PDB file of C-alpha atoms in Angstrom:
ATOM      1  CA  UNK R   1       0.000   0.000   0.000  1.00 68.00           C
ATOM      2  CA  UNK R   2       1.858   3.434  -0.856  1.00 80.00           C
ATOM      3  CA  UNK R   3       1.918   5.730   1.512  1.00 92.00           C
ATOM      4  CA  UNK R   4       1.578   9.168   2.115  1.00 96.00           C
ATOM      5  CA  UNK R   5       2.499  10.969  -0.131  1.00 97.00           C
ATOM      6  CA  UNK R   6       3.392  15.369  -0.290  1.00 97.00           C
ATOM      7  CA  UNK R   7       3.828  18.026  -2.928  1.00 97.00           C
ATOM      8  CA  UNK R   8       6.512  19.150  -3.259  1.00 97.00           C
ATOM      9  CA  UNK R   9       9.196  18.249  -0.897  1.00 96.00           C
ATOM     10  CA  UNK R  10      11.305  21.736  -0.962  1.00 97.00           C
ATOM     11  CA  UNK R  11       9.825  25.309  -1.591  1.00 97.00           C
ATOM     12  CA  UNK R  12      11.121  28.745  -2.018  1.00 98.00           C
ATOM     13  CA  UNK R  13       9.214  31.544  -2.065  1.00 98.00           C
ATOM     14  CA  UNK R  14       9.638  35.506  -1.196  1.00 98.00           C
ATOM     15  CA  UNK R  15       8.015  37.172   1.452  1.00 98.00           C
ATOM     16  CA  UNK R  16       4.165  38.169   0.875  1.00 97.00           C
ATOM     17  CA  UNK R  17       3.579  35.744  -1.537  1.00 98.00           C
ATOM     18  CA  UNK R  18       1.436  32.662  -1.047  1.00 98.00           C
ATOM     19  CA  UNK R  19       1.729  29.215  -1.467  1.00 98.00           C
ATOM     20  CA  UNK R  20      -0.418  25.962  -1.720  1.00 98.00           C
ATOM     21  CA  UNK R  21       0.868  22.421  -0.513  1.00 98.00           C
ATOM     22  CA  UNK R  22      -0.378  19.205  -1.495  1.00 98.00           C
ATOM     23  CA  UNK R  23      -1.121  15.861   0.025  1.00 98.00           C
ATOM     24  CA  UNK R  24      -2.376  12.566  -0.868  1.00 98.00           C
ATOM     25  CA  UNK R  25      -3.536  10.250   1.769  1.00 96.00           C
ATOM     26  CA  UNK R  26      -3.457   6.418   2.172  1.00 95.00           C
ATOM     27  CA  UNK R  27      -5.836   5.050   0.177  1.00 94.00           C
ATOM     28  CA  UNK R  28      -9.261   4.571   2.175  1.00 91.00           C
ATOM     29  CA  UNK R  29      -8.277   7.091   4.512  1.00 92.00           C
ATOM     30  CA  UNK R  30     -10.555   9.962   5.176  1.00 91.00           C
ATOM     31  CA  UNK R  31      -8.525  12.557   7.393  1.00 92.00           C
ATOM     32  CA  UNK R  32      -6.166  14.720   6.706  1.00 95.00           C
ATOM     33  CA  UNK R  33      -4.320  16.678   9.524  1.00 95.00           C
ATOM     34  CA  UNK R  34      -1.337  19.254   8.622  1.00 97.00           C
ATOM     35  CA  UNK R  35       0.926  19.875  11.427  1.00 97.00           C
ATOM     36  CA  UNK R  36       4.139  22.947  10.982  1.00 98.00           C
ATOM     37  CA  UNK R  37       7.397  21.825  12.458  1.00 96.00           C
ATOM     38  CA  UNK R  38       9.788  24.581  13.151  1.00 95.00           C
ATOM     39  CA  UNK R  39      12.548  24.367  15.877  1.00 92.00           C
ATOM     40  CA  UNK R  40      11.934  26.900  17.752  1.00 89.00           C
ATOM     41  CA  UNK R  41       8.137  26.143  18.213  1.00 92.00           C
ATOM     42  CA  UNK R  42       8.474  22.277  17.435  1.00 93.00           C
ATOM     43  CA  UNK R  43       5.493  20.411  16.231  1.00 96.00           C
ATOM     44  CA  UNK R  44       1.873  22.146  16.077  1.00 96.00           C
ATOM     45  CA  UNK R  45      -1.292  20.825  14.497  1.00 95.00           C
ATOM     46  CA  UNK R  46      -2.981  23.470  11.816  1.00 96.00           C
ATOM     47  CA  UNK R  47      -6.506  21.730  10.826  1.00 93.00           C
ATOM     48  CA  UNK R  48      -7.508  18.461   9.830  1.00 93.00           C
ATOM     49  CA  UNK R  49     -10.041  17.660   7.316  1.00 94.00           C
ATOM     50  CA  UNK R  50     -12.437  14.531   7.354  1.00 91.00           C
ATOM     51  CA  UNK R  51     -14.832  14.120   4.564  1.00 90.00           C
ATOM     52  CA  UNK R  52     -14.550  17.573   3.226  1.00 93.00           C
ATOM     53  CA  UNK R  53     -15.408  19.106   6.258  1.00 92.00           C
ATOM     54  CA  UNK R  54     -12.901  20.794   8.507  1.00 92.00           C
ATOM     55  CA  UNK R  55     -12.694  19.097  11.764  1.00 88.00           C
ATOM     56  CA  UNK R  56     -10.671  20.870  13.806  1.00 88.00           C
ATOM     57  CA  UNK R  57      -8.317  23.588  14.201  1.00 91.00           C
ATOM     58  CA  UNK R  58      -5.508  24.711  15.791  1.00 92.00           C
ATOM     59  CA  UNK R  59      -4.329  28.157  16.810  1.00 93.00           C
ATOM     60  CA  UNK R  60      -3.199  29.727  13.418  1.00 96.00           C
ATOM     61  CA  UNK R  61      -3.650  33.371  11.625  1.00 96.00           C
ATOM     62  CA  UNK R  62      -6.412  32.654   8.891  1.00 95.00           C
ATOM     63  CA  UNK R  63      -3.642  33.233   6.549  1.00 97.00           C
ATOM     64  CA  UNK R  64      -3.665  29.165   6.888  1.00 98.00           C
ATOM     65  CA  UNK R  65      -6.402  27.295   5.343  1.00 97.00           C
ATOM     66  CA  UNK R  66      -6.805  24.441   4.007  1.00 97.00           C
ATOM     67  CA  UNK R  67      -9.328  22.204   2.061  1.00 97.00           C
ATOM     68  CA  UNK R  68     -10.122  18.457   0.982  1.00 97.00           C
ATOM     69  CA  UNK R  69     -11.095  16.743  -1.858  1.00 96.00           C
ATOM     70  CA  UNK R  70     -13.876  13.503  -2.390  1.00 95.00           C
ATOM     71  CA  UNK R  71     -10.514  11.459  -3.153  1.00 93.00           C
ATOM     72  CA  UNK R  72      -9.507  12.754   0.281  1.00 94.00           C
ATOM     73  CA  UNK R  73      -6.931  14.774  -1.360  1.00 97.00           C
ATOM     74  CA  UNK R  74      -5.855  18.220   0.557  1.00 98.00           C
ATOM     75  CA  UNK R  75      -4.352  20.786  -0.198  1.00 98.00           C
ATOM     76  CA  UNK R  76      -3.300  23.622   2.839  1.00 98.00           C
ATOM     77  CA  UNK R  77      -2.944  27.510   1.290  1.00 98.00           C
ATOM     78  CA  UNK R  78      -0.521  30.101   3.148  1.00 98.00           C
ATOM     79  CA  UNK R  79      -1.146  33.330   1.943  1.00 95.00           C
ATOM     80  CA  UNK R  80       1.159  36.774   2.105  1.00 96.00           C
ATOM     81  CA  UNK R  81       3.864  34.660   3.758  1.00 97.00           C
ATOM     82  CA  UNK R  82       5.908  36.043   6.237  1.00 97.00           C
ATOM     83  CA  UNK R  83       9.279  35.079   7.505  1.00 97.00           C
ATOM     84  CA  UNK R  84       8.393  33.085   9.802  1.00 96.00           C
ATOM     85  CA  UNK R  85       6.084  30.819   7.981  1.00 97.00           C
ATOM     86  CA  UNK R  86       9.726  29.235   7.019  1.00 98.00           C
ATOM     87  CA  UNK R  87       9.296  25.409   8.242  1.00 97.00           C
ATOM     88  CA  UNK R  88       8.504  21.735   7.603  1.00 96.00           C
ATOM     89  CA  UNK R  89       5.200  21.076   7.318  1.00 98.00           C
ATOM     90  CA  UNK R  90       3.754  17.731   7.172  1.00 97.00           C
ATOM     91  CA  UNK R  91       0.223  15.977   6.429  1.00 96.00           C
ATOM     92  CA  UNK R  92      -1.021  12.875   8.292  1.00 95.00           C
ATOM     93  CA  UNK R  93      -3.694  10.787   7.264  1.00 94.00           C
ATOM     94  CA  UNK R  94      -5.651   8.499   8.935  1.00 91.00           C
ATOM     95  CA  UNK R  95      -9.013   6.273   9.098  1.00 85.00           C
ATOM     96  CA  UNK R  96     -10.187   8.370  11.968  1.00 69.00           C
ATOM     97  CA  UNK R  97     -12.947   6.841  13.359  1.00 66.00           C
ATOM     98  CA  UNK R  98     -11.516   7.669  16.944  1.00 67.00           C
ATOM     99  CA  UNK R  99      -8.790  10.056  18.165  1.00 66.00           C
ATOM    100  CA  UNK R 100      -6.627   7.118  18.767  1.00 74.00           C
ATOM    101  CA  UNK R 101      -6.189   5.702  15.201  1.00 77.00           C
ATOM    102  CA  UNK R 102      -3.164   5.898  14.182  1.00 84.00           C
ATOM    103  CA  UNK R 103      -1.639   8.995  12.260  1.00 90.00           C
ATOM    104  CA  UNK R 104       0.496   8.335   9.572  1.00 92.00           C
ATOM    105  CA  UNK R 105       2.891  10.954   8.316  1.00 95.00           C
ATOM    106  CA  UNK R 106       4.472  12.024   5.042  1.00 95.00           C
ATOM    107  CA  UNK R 107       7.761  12.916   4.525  1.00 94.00           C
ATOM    108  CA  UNK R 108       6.898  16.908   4.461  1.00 96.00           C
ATOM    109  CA  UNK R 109       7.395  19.914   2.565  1.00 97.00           C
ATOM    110  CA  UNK R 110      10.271  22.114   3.054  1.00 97.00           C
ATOM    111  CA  UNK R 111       8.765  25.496   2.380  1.00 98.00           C
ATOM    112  CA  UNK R 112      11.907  28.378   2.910  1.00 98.00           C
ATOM    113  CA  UNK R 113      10.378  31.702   3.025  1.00 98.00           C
ATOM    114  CA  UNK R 114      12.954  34.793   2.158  1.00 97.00           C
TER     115      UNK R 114
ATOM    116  CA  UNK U   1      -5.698  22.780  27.724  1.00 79.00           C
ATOM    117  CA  UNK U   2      -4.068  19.927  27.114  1.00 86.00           C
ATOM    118  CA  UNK U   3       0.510  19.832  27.814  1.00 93.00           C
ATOM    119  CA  UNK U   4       2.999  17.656  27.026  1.00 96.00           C
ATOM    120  CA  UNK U   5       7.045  18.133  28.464  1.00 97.00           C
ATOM    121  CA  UNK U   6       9.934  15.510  27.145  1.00 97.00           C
ATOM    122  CA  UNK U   7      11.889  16.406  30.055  1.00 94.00           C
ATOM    123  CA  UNK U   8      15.342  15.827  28.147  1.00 95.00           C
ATOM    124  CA  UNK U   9      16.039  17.631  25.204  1.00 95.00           C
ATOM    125  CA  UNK U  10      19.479  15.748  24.129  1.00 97.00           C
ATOM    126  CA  UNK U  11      20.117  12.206  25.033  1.00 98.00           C
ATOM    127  CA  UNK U  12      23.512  10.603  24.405  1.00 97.00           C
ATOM    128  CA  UNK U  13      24.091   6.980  25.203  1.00 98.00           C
ATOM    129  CA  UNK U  14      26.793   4.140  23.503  1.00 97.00           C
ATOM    130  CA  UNK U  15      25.854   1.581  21.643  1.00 97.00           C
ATOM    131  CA  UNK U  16      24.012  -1.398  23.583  1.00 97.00           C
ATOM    132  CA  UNK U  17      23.104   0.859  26.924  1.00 98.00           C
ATOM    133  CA  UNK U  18      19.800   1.283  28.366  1.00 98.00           C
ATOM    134  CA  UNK U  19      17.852   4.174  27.437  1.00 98.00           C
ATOM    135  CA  UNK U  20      15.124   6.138  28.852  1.00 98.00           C
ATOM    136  CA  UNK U  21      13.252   9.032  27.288  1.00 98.00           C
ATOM    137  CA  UNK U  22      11.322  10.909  29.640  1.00 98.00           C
ATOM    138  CA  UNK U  23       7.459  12.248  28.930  1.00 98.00           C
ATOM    139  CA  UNK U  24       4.968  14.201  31.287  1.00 97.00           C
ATOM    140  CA  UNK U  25       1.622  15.592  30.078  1.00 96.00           C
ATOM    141  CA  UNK U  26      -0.762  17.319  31.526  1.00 93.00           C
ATOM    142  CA  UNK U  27      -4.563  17.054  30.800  1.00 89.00           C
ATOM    143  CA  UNK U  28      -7.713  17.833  32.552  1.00 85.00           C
ATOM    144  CA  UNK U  29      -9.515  14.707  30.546  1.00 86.00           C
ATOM    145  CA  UNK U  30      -8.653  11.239  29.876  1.00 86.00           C
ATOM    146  CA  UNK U  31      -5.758  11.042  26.783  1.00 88.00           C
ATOM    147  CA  UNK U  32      -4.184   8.862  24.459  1.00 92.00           C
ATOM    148  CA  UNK U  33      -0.870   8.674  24.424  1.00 94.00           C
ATOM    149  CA  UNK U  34       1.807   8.207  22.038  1.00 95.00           C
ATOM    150  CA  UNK U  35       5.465   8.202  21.048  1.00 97.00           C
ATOM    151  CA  UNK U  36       6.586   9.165  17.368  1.00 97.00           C
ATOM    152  CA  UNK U  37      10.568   8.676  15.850  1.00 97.00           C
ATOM    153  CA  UNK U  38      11.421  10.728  12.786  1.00 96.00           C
ATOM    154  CA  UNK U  39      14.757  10.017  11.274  1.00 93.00           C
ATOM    155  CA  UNK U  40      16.645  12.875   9.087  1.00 87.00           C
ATOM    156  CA  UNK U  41      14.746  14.131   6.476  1.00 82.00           C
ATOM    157  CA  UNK U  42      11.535  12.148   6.891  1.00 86.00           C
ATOM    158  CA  UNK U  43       7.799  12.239   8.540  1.00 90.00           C
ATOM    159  CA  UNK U  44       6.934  10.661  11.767  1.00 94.00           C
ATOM    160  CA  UNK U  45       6.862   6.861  12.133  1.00 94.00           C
ATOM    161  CA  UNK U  46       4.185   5.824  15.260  1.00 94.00           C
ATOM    162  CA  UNK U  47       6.846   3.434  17.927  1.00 96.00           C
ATOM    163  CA  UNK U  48       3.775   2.837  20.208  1.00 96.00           C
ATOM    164  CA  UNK U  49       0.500   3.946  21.742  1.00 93.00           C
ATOM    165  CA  UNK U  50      -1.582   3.491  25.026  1.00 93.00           C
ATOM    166  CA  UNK U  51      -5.221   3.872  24.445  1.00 90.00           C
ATOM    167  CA  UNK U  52      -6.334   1.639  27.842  1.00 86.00           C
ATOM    168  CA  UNK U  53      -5.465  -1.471  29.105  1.00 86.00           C
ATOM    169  CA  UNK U  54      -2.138  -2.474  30.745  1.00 88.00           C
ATOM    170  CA  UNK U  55      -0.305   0.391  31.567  1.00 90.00           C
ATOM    171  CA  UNK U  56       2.899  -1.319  29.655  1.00 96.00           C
ATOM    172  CA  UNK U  57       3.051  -0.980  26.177  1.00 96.00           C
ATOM    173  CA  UNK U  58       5.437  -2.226  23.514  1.00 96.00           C
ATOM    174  CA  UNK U  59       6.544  -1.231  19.893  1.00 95.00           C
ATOM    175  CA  UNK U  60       8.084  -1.599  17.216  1.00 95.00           C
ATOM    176  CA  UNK U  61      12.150  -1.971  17.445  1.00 93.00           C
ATOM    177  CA  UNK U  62      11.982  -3.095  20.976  1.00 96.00           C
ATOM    178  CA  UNK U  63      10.848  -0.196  22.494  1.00 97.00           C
ATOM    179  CA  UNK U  64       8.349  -0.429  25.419  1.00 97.00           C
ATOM    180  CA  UNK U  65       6.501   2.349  27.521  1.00 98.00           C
ATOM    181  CA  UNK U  66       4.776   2.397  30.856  1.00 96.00           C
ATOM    182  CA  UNK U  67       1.786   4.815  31.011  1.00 95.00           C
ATOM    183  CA  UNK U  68       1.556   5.982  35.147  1.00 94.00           C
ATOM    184  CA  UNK U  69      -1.315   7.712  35.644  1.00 91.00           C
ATOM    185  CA  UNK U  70      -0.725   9.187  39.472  1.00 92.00           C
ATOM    186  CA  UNK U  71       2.426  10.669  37.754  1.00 93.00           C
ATOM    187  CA  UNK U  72       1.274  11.535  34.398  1.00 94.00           C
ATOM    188  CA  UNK U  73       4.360  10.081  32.732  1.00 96.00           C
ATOM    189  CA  UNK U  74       4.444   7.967  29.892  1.00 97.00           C
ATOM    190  CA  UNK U  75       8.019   7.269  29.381  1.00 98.00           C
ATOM    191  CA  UNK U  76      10.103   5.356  26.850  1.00 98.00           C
ATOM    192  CA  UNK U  77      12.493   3.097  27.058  1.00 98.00           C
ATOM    193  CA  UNK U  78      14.866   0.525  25.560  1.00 98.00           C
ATOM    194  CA  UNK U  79      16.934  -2.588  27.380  1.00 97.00           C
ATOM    195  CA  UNK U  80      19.444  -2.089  24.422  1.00 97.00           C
ATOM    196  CA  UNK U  81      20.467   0.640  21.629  1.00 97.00           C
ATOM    197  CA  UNK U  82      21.594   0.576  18.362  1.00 97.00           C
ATOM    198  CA  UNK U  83      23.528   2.594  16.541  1.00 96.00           C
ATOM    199  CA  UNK U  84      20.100   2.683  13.994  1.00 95.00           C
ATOM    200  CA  UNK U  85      18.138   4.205  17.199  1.00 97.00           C
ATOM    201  CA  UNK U  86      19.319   7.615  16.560  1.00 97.00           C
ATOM    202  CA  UNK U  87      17.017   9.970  15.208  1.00 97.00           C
ATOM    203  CA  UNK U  88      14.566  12.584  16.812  1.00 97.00           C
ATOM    204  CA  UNK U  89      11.854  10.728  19.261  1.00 98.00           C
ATOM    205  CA  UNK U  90       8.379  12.696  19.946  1.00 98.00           C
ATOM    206  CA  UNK U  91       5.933  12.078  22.759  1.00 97.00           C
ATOM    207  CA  UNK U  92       1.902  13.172  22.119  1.00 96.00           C
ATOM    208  CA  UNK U  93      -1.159  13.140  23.316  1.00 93.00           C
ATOM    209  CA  UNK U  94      -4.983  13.474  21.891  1.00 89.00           C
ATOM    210  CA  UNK U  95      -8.003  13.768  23.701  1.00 83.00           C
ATOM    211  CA  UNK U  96      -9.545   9.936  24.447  1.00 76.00           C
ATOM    212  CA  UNK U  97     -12.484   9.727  22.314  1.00 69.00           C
ATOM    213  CA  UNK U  98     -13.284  12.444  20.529  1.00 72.00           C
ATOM    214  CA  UNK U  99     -14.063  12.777  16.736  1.00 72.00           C
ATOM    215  CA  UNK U 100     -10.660  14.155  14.938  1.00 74.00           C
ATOM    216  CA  UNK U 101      -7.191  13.161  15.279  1.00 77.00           C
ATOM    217  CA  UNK U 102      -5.702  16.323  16.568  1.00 87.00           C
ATOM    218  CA  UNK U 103      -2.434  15.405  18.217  1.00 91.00           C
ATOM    219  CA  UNK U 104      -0.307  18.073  20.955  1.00 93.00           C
ATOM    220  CA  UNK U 105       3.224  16.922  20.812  1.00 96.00           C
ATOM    221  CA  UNK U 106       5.724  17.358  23.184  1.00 97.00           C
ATOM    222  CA  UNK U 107       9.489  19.689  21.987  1.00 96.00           C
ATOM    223  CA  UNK U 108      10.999  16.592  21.182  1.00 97.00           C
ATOM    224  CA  UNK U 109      13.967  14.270  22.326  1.00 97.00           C
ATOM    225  CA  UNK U 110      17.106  13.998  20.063  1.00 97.00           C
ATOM    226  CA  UNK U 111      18.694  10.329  20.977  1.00 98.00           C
ATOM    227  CA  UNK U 112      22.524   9.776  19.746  1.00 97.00           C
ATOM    228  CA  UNK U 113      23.743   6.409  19.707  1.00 97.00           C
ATOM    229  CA  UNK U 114      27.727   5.729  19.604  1.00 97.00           C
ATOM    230  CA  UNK U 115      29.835   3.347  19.533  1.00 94.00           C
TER     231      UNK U 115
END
């Protein structure tokens, strides 16, 4: 079974621009989560989407938003990027029927922001 | 508001030692817990999880944790490390039972192996 699976893996963009990141899920999964990895801040969950609905959300500017697609596809937008925004950011999916499915994890993007 | 502390940041140990990796959280409702291992340049791989049961758990690569819930802990550990064992290791929790998968992850433990 493949598994999941990110576009693209490295990023460069200038500041103020925006930016939209891709990820396809294991197949027969339904959620999508995007978490940011920095190192100063570490891991933190964004949103994640289940059934094209958002489910939940974590504590980012509205510059972040994502969405999902009936294959379960997502894509997560940052718009007029900021310095700051620089990081890893990776997609889980999962079957999600209960918080303690397990996640599985891409290999991330590596968006640089200058 | 849900908290989770890996109380070491950097963990060196030689090849074939004992390890422990240390993990409090703090919650105000019951939690899942887990423990996560990226190596360089890759996603998160899931070692274990404690969802309910007995409060010892074991994973994948011989690694086994013991959830204590009078101390909140949920730490990780390892009779004997390889070289292969270094990489970044995570501790997490989610909220037991509820619809969505978000996970709060601790800052992370960076285990060296050497030889």
């Amino acid at each position: 079974k493949a598994g999941v699976t990110q576009t693209p893996r490295y990023l460069i963009k200038t500041r103020g621009q925006q930016v939209t990141l891709s990820c396809s899920p294991i197949s027969g999964h339904r959620s999508v989560s995007w978490y940011q990895q920095t190192p100063g801040q570490g891991l933190q969950f964004l949103f994640e989407y289940f059934s094209e609905t958002q489910r939940n959300k974590g504590n980012f500017p509205g510059r972040f938003s994502g969405r999902q697609f009936s294959n379960s596809r997502s894509e997560m937008n940052v718009s007029t990027l900021e310095l700051g925004d620089s990081a890893l950011y990776l997609c889980a999916s999962s079957l999600a029927r209960t918080s303690g499915n397990e996640q599985f994890f891409g290999p991330g993007t590596r968006l640089t922001v200058l | 508001a849900q908290s989770v502390t890996q109380l070491d940041s950097q963990v060196p140990v030689f090849e074939e030692a004992p390890v422990e990796l240390r993990c409090n959280y703090s919650s105000s409702v019951s939690v899942y817990l887990f423990w996560y291992v990226q190596y360089p340049n890759q996603g998160l791989q899931l070692l274990l999880k404690y969802l309910s049961g007995s409060t010892l758990v074991k994973g994948i690569n011989g690694f086994e944790a013991e959830f204590n819930k009078s101390q909140t802990s949920f730490h990780l550990r390892k009779p004997s490390v390889h070289i292969s064992d270094t990489a970044e290791y995570f501790c997490a929790v989610s909220t037991a039972n509820q619809a969505g998968t978000a996970l709060i992850f601790g800052k992370g433990t960076t285990l060296s192996v050497s030889s």
